XYZ file of C-alpha atoms in Angstrom:
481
model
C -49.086 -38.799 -21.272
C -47.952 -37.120 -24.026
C -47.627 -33.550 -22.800
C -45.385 -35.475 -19.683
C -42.977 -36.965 -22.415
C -42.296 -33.294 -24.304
C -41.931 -32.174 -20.424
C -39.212 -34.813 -19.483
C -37.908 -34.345 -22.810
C -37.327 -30.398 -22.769
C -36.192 -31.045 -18.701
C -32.993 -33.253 -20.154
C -32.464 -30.682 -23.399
C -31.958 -28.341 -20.959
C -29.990 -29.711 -19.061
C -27.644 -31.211 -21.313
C -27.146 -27.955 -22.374
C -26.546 -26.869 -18.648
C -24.189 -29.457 -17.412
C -22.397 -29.339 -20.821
C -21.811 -25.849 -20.262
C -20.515 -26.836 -16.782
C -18.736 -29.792 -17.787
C -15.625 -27.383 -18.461
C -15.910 -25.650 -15.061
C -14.857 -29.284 -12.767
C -11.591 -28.763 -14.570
C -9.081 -28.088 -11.191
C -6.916 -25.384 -12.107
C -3.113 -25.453 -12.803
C -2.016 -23.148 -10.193
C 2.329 -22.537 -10.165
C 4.209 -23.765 -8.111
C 7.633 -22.552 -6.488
C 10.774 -23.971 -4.561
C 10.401 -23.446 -0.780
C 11.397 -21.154 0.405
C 15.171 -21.244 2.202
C 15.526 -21.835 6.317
C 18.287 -19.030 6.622
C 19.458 -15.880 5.194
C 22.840 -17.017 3.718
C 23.234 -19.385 6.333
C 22.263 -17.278 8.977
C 19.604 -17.964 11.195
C 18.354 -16.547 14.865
C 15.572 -17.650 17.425
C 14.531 -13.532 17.806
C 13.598 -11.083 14.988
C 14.384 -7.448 14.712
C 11.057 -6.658 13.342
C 9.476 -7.237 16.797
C 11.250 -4.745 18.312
C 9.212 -1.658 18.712
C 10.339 1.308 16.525
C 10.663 3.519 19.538
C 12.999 1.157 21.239
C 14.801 0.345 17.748
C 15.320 4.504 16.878
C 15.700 5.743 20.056
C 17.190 9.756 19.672
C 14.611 11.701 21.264
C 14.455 13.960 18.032
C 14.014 11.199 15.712
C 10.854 9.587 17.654
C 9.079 12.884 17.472
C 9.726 13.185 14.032
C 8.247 9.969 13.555
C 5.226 10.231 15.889
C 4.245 13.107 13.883
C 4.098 11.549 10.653
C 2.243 8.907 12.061
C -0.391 11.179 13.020
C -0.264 13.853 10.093
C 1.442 11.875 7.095
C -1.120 12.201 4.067
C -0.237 8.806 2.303
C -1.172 7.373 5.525
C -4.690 9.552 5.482
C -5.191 8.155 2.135
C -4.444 4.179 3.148
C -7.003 5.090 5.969
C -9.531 6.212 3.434
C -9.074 3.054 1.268
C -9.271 1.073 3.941
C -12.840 2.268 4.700
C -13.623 2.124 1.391
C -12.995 -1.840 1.502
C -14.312 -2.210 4.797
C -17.801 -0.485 3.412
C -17.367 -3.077 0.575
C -17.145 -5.913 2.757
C -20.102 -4.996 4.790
C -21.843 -4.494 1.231
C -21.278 -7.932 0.077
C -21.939 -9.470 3.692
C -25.838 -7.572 3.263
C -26.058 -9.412 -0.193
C -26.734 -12.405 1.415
C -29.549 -11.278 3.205
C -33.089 -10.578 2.221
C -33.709 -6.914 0.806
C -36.830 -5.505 2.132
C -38.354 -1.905 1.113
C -41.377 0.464 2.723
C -43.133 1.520 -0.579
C -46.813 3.413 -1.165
C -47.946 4.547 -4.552
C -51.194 6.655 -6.097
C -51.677 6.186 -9.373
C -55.264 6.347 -11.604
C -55.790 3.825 -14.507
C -58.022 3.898 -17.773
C -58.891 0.703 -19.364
C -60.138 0.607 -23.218
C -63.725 -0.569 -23.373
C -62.233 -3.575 -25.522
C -59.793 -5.163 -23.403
C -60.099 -8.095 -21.154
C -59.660 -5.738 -17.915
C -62.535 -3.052 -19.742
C -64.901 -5.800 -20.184
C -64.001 -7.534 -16.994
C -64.527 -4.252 -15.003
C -67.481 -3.392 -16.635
C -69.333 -6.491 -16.425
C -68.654 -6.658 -12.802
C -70.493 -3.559 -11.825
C -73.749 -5.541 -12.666
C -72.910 -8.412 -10.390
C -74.990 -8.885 -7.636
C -72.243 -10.428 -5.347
C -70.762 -6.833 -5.202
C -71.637 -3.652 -2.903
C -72.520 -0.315 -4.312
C -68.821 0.647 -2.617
C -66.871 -2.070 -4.185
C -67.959 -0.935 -7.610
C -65.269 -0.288 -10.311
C -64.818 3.250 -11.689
C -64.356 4.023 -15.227
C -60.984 5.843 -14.021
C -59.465 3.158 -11.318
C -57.660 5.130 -8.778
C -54.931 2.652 -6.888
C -53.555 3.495 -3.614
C -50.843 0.941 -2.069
C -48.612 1.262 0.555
C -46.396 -2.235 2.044
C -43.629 -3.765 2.196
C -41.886 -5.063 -0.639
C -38.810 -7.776 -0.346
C -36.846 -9.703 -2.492
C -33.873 -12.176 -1.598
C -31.665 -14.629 -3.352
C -30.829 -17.624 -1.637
C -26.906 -18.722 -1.686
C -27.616 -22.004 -3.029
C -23.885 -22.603 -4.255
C -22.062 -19.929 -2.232
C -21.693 -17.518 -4.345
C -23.133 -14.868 -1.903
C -20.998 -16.240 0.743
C -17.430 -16.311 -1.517
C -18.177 -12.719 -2.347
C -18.120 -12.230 1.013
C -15.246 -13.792 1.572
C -13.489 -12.304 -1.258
C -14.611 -8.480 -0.058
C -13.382 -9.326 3.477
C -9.893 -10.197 2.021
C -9.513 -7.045 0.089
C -10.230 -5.558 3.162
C -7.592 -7.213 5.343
C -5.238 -6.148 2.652
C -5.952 -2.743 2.647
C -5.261 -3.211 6.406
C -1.919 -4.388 5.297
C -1.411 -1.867 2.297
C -1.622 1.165 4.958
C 1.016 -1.304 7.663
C 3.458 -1.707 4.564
C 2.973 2.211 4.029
C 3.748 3.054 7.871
C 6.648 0.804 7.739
C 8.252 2.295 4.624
C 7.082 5.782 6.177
C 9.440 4.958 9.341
C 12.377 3.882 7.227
C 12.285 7.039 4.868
C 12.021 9.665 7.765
C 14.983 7.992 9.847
C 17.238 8.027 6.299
C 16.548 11.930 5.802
C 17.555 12.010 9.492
C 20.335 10.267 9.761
C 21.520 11.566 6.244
C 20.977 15.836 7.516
C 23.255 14.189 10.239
C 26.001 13.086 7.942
C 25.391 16.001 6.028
C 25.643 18.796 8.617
C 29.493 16.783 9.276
C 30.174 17.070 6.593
C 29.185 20.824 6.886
C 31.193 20.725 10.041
C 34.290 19.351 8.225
C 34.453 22.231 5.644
C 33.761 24.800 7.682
C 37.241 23.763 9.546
C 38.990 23.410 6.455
C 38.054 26.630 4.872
C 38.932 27.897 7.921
C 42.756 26.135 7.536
C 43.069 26.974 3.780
C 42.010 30.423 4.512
C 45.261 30.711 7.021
C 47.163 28.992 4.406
C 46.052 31.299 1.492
C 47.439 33.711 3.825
C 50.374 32.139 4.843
C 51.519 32.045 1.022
C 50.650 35.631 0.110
C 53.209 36.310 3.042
C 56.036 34.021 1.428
C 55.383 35.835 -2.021
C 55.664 39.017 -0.701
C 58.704 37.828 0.865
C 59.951 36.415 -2.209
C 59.656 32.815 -0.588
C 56.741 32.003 -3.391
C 54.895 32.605 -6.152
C 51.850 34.089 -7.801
C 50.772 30.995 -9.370
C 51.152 29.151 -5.885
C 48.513 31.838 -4.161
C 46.310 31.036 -7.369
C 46.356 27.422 -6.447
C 45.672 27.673 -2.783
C 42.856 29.947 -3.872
C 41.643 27.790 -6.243
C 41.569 25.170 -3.464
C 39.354 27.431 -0.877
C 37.123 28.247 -4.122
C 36.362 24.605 -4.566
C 36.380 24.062 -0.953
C 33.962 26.625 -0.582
C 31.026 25.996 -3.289
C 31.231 22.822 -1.778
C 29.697 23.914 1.445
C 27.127 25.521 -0.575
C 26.081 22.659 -2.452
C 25.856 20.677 0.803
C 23.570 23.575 2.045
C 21.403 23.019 -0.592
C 21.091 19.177 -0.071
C 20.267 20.194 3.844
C 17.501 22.418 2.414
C 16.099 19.561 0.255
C 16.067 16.916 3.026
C 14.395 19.050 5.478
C 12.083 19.885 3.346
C 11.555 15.943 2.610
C 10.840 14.980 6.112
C 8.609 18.147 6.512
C 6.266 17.004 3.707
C 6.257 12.932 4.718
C 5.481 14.705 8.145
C 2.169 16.661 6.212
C 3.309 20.351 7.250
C 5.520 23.354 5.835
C 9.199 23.823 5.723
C 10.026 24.011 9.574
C 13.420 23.669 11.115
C 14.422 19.843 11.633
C 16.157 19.468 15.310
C 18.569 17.051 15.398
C 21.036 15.303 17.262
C 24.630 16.699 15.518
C 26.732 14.880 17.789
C 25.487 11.112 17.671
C 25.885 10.333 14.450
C 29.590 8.661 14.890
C 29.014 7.719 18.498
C 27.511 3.905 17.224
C 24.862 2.233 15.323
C 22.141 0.030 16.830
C 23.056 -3.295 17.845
C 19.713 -5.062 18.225
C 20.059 -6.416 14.493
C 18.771 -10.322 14.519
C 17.278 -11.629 11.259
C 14.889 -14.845 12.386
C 14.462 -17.071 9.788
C 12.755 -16.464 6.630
C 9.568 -17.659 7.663
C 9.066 -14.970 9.580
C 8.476 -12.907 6.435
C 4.801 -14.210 5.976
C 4.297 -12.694 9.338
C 5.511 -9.808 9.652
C 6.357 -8.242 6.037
C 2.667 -5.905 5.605
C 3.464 -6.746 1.872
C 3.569 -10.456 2.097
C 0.621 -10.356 4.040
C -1.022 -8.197 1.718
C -0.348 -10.155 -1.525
C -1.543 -13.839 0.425
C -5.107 -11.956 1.075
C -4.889 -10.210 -2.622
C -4.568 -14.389 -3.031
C -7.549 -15.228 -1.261
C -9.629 -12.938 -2.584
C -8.498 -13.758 -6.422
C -9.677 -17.389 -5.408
C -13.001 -16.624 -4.163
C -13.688 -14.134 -7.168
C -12.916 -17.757 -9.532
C -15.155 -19.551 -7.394
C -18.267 -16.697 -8.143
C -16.870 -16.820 -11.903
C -17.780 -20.251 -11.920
C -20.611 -20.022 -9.719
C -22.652 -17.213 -12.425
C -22.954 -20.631 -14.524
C -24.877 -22.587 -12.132
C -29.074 -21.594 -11.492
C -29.982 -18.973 -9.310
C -32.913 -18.921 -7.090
C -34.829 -15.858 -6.366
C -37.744 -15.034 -4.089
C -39.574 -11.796 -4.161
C -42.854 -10.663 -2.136
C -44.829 -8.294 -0.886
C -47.202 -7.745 2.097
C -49.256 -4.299 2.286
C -53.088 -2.727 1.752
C -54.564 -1.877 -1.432
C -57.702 -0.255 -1.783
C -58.808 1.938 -5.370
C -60.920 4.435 -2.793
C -58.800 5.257 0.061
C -61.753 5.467 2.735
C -61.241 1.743 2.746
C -57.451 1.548 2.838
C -56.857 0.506 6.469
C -59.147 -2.448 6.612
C -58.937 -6.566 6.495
C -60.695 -6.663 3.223
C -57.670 -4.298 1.964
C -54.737 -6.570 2.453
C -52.584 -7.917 -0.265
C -49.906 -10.014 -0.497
C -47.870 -12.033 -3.192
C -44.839 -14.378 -3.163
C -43.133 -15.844 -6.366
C -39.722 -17.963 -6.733
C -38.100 -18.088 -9.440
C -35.257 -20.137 -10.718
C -32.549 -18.822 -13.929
C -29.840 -20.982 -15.554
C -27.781 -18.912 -18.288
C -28.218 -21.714 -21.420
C -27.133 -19.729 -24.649
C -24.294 -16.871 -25.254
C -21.970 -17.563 -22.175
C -19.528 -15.693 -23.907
C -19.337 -12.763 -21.119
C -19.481 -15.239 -18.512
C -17.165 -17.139 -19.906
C -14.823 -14.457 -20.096
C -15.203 -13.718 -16.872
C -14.123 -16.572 -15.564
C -10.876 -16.496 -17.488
C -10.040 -13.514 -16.316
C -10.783 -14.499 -12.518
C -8.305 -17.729 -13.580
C -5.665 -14.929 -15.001
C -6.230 -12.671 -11.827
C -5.635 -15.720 -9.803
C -2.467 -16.848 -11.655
C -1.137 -13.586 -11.422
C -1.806 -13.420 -7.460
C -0.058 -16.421 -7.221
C 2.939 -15.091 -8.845
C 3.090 -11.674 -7.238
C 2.672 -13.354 -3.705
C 5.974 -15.184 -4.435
C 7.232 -12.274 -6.218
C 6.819 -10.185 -2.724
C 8.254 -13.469 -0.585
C 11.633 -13.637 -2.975
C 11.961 -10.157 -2.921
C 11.768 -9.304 1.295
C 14.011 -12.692 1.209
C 16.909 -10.762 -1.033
C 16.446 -7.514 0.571
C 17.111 -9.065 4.022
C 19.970 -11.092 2.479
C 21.302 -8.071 0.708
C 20.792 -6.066 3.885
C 22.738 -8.312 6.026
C 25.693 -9.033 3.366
C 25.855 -4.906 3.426
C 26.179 -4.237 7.259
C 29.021 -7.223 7.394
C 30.965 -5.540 4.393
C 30.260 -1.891 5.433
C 31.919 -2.425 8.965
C 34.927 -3.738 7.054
C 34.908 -0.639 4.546
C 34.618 1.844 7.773
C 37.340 -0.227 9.376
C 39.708 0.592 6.339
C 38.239 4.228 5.647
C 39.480 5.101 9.626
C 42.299 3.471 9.054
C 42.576 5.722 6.103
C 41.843 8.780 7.536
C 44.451 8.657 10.118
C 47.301 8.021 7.420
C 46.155 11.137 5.583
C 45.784 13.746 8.547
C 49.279 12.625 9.492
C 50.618 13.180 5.840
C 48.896 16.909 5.633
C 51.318 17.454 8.792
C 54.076 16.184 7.751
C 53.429 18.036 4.015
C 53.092 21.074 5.784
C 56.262 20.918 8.111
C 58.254 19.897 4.968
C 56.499 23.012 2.668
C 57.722 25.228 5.345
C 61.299 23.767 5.279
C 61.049 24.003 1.545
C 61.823 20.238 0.878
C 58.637 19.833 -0.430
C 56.250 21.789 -3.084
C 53.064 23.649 -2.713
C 51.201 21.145 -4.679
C 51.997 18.521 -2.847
C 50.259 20.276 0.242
C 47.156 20.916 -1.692
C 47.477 17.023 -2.952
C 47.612 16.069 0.876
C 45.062 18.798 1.585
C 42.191 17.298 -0.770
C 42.848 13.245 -0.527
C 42.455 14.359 3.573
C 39.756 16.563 3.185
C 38.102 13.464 0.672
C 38.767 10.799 2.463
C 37.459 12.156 5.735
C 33.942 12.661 3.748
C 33.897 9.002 2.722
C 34.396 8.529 6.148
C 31.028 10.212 7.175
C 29.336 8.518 4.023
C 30.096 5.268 5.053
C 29.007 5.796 8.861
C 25.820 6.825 6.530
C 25.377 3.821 4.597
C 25.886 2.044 7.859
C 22.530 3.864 9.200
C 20.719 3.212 5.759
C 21.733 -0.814 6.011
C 20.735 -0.714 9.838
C 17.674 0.877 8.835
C 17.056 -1.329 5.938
C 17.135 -4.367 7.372
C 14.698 -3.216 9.683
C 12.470 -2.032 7.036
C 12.935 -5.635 5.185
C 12.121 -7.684 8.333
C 8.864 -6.299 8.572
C 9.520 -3.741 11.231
C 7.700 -0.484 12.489
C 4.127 -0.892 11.761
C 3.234 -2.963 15.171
C-alpha cells in the first residue's frame, strides 16, 4: 500500500510539472490583422482579367515569342527554381516517411569475453554443468554471436506532430512551385522590356542616322555661304559642333543596343547572338487586351501571393510541432531475426529471437531550447503573416500604379505628337527664313535640336507605353500559366 501511494504520488509530481509546463502553450496566439482588402483598382473594376490571357496571345510578334520560348526552356534562374523545387519535393516525401515505421535488414559477428567475476562469467560458467543442456548448447569461454534480422523502430503520431510536419514540408513545396511561376512571370516581363526597348532604341538609331545625314548637307551648305562670303567661320563651327554631338550620340545608343542584346542573350542562357526583331512595329499600336479584374484575383493568380499564403501555412504547422516537442512521445522499437553463438545452428526454430519495447518521454526539466523554439516558430509565423499582406498591398499598388500610368502616358504621347509636328514645321520654316537671311544660324540649330529632342521623347514615351502594358501584365499575375 505504501509503495502504491509514493507511485500515485510521483505520477501527479510529474505531471504537475508536465501540464505546468504546458499550461503556457493553450495560450491562442495574437496573430495581426489587416483592413480588407479594396473591391477595385481606383475604382475600376472588370468581370475578365488580363492575367488569363496566354502570353503567346498577349505578345504576339513572331520574334518576341521565340525569344521567350527559349528562355523558358534554357533560362538558368529557371534551372535553379527547378532544382529547389525538387529539393522541397524530396523534403516533403521525407517528412511524409516519418510517419511510418522504419524497418532495417541487419546481421552482425562479433566474439565476447566475460571476466570470471561477473554475473554473465559466473552465469555462463555454471551453466555448462547443467544437466538440462546438450553438449552443443554449451557456452564457450570466448562467445562468438552471429545475428542477422530485421530491426524496426516507429513513433506513433499521437498529437500530430508527424502529420503537421508533413503538412508543413508539403507547403514549402507548393511554394517552391510558386517561387519558380513568380520567376517565369518576371522572366516574361524582363525579356519583352529589352525587346521592346532595342526597338525604341534602334528608332532612335533610325532618327539620327537621318539627321546626321541633314546636318551633314547643312554643314555643307554653310561652308558654301562662307566661301561665298554669305557666312561665317564661327557659323560652320556651330553646325559642326551640332553633327559632333549628333554623332557620339549614335554611338552611345550603339552601345546601349550592345548591352540589351546581350541582356536578353544571358536571361535566354546562351552567348551574345544577334537579337531579330521587328523594327517596324514598334509605333504601329500597343496591345489592347488590358482588363484588370478585381483585386481578388491577386490571391489567384500573383505566383508571389500564392507563395507567401503557403510560406503561411507552413509557418503555422512548424508552431503547431513547436508546441507539440512539449507533449510525450511514444516510441516502439523491435526486432525479429536468428541468433545462434555457433553458426551450424543459425537457420533453425530454436534460433529465433525477437524483442519489442515501448517507450514513452515527456521533456520535464530545462525546456529552455524548446522553449525557444517555439518562440521563434511564433516570430516566423508573425512575420509570414506580415509578408503575405506585404506581397497582397504591394501587387494591389503595382496594378494601381500600372493602370494610373497607361491612362496618363496616352495623354503625354497625345501632347508629345502634337509636339513633334509643331517642331518639324518650325525647322522648315527656320530653314526657308536662314536662306532668305531673316533669320540667324542659331536659330536653325535651336529648331534643329528641340526637333531632333522632342522626336526622341516621342519614341521614349511609345516605350514607357510598352513597359506599362507590360507591367500590368506582369502585376496581374500573368505569363506563368
Amino acid at each position: 500500500m505504501r509503495k502504491l501511494t509514493h507511485i500515485l504520488m510521483l505520477g501527479l509530481f510529474v505531471g504537475g510539472l508536465f501540464f505546468s509546463g504546458c499550461k503556457s502553450l493553450k495560450a491562442p496566439e495574437q496573430l495581426p490583422t489587416f483592413a480588407p482588402t479594396p473591391d477595385s483598382f481606383n475604382g475600376t473594376a472588370h468581370s475578365s482579367n488580363a492575367a488569363e490571357i496566354h502570353w503567346k496571345s498577349y505578345f504576339s510578334d513572331p520574334n518576341l515569342v521565340s525569344l521567350i520560348d527559349t528562355a523558358l526552356a534554357n533560362n538558368f534562374d529557371i534551372r535553379i527554381a527547378l532544382q529547389r523545387i525538387e529539393t522541397n519535393k524530396a523534403q516533403a516525401e521525407r517528412a511524409k516517411g516519418l510517419t511510418l515505421p522504419f524497418v532495417t535488414g541487419a546481421g552482425n559477428i562479433g566474439q565476447r569475453r566475460f571476466g570470471k567475476y561477473t554475473m554473465d562469467g559466473i552465469g555462463n560458467y555454471d551453466t555448462n554443468f547443467s544437466n538440462n543442456i546438450s553438449e552443443n548448447q554449451r557456452i564457450p569461454e570466448y562467445l562468438p554471436d552471429f545475428n542477422v534480422g530485421l530491426q524496426s523502430s516507429w513513433e506513433l503520431d499521437i498529437w500530430g506532430k508527424l502529420r503537421a510536419r508533413k503538412e508543413a514540408a508539403l507547403a514549402r513545396y507548393l511554394a517552391s512551385v510558386e517561387g519558380r511561376n513568380f520567376v517565369i512571370t518576371n522572366l516574361i516581363s524582363d525579356i519583352a522590356s529589352l525587346y521592346y526597348e532595342l526597338m525604341a532604341l534602334d528608332r532612335e538609331l533610325d532618327l539620327l542616322k537621318e539627321t546626321i545625314t541633314l546636318q551633314e548637307n547643312e554643314l555643307n551648305i554653310i561652308k558654301i555661304q562662307k566661301d561665298a562670303g554669305r557666312s561665317n567661320e564661327l557659323a560652320v563651327k556651330q553646325f559642326e559642333a551640332q553633327l559632333l554631338s549628333t554623332q557620339g550620340l549614335e554611338a552611345e545608343i550603339l552601345q546601349r543596343v550592345r548591352e540589351a542584346e546581350n541582356r536578353i542573350n544571358f536571361l535566354l542562357g546562351r552567348y551574345p547572338n544577334p537579337i531579330i526583331r521587328s523594327r517596324n512595329l514598334f509605333m504601329t499600336g500597343l496591345p489592347n487586351q488590358i482588363k484588370a479584374g478585381v483585386p481578388a484575383d491577386l490571391l489567384k493568380n500573383r505566383p508571389d501571393v500564392k507563395q507567401a499564403e503557403l510560406e503561411l501555412a507552413a509557418a503555422k504547422a512548424e508552431v503547431f510541432i513547436s508546441k507539440a516537442a512539449f507533449y510525450p512521445s511514444l516510441n516502439i522499437t523491435g526486432a525479429l531475426g536468428l541468433q545462434s553463438f555457433n553458426p551450424q545452428f543459425l537457420i533453425s526454430p530454436q534460433s529465433i529471437a525477437y524483442n519489442i519495447i515501448g517507450g514513452l518521454a515527456v521533456p520535464l526539466f530545462n525546456k529552455t531550447a524548446l522553449k525557444a523554439e517555439l518562440k521563434m516558430a511564433r516570430a516566423a509565423q508573425v512575420e509570414a503573416v506580415y509578408n503575405y499582406q506585404r506581397s497582397i498591398l504591394n501587387g494591389y499598388f503595382e496594378v494601381y500604379n500600372q493602370l494610373v500610368l497607361i491612362n496618363n502616358l496616352e495623354k503625354i504621347y497625345d501632347f508629345k505628337r502634337a509636339e513633334v509636328d509643331v517642331l518639324n514645321t518650325s525647322i522648315q520654316t527656320a530653314s526657308d527664313l536662314f536662306s532668305t537671311g531673316r533669320a540667324s544660324y542659331l536659330e536653325v540649330i535651336f529648331n534643329r535640336k528641340s526637333a531632333l529632342q522632342s522626336r526622341i521623347d516621342l519614341i521614349d514615351v511609345r516605350k514607357r507605353q510598352y513597359f506599362a502594358v507590360i507591367g500590368i501584365y506582369r502585376s496581374l499575375g500573368g505569363g506563368w500559366k
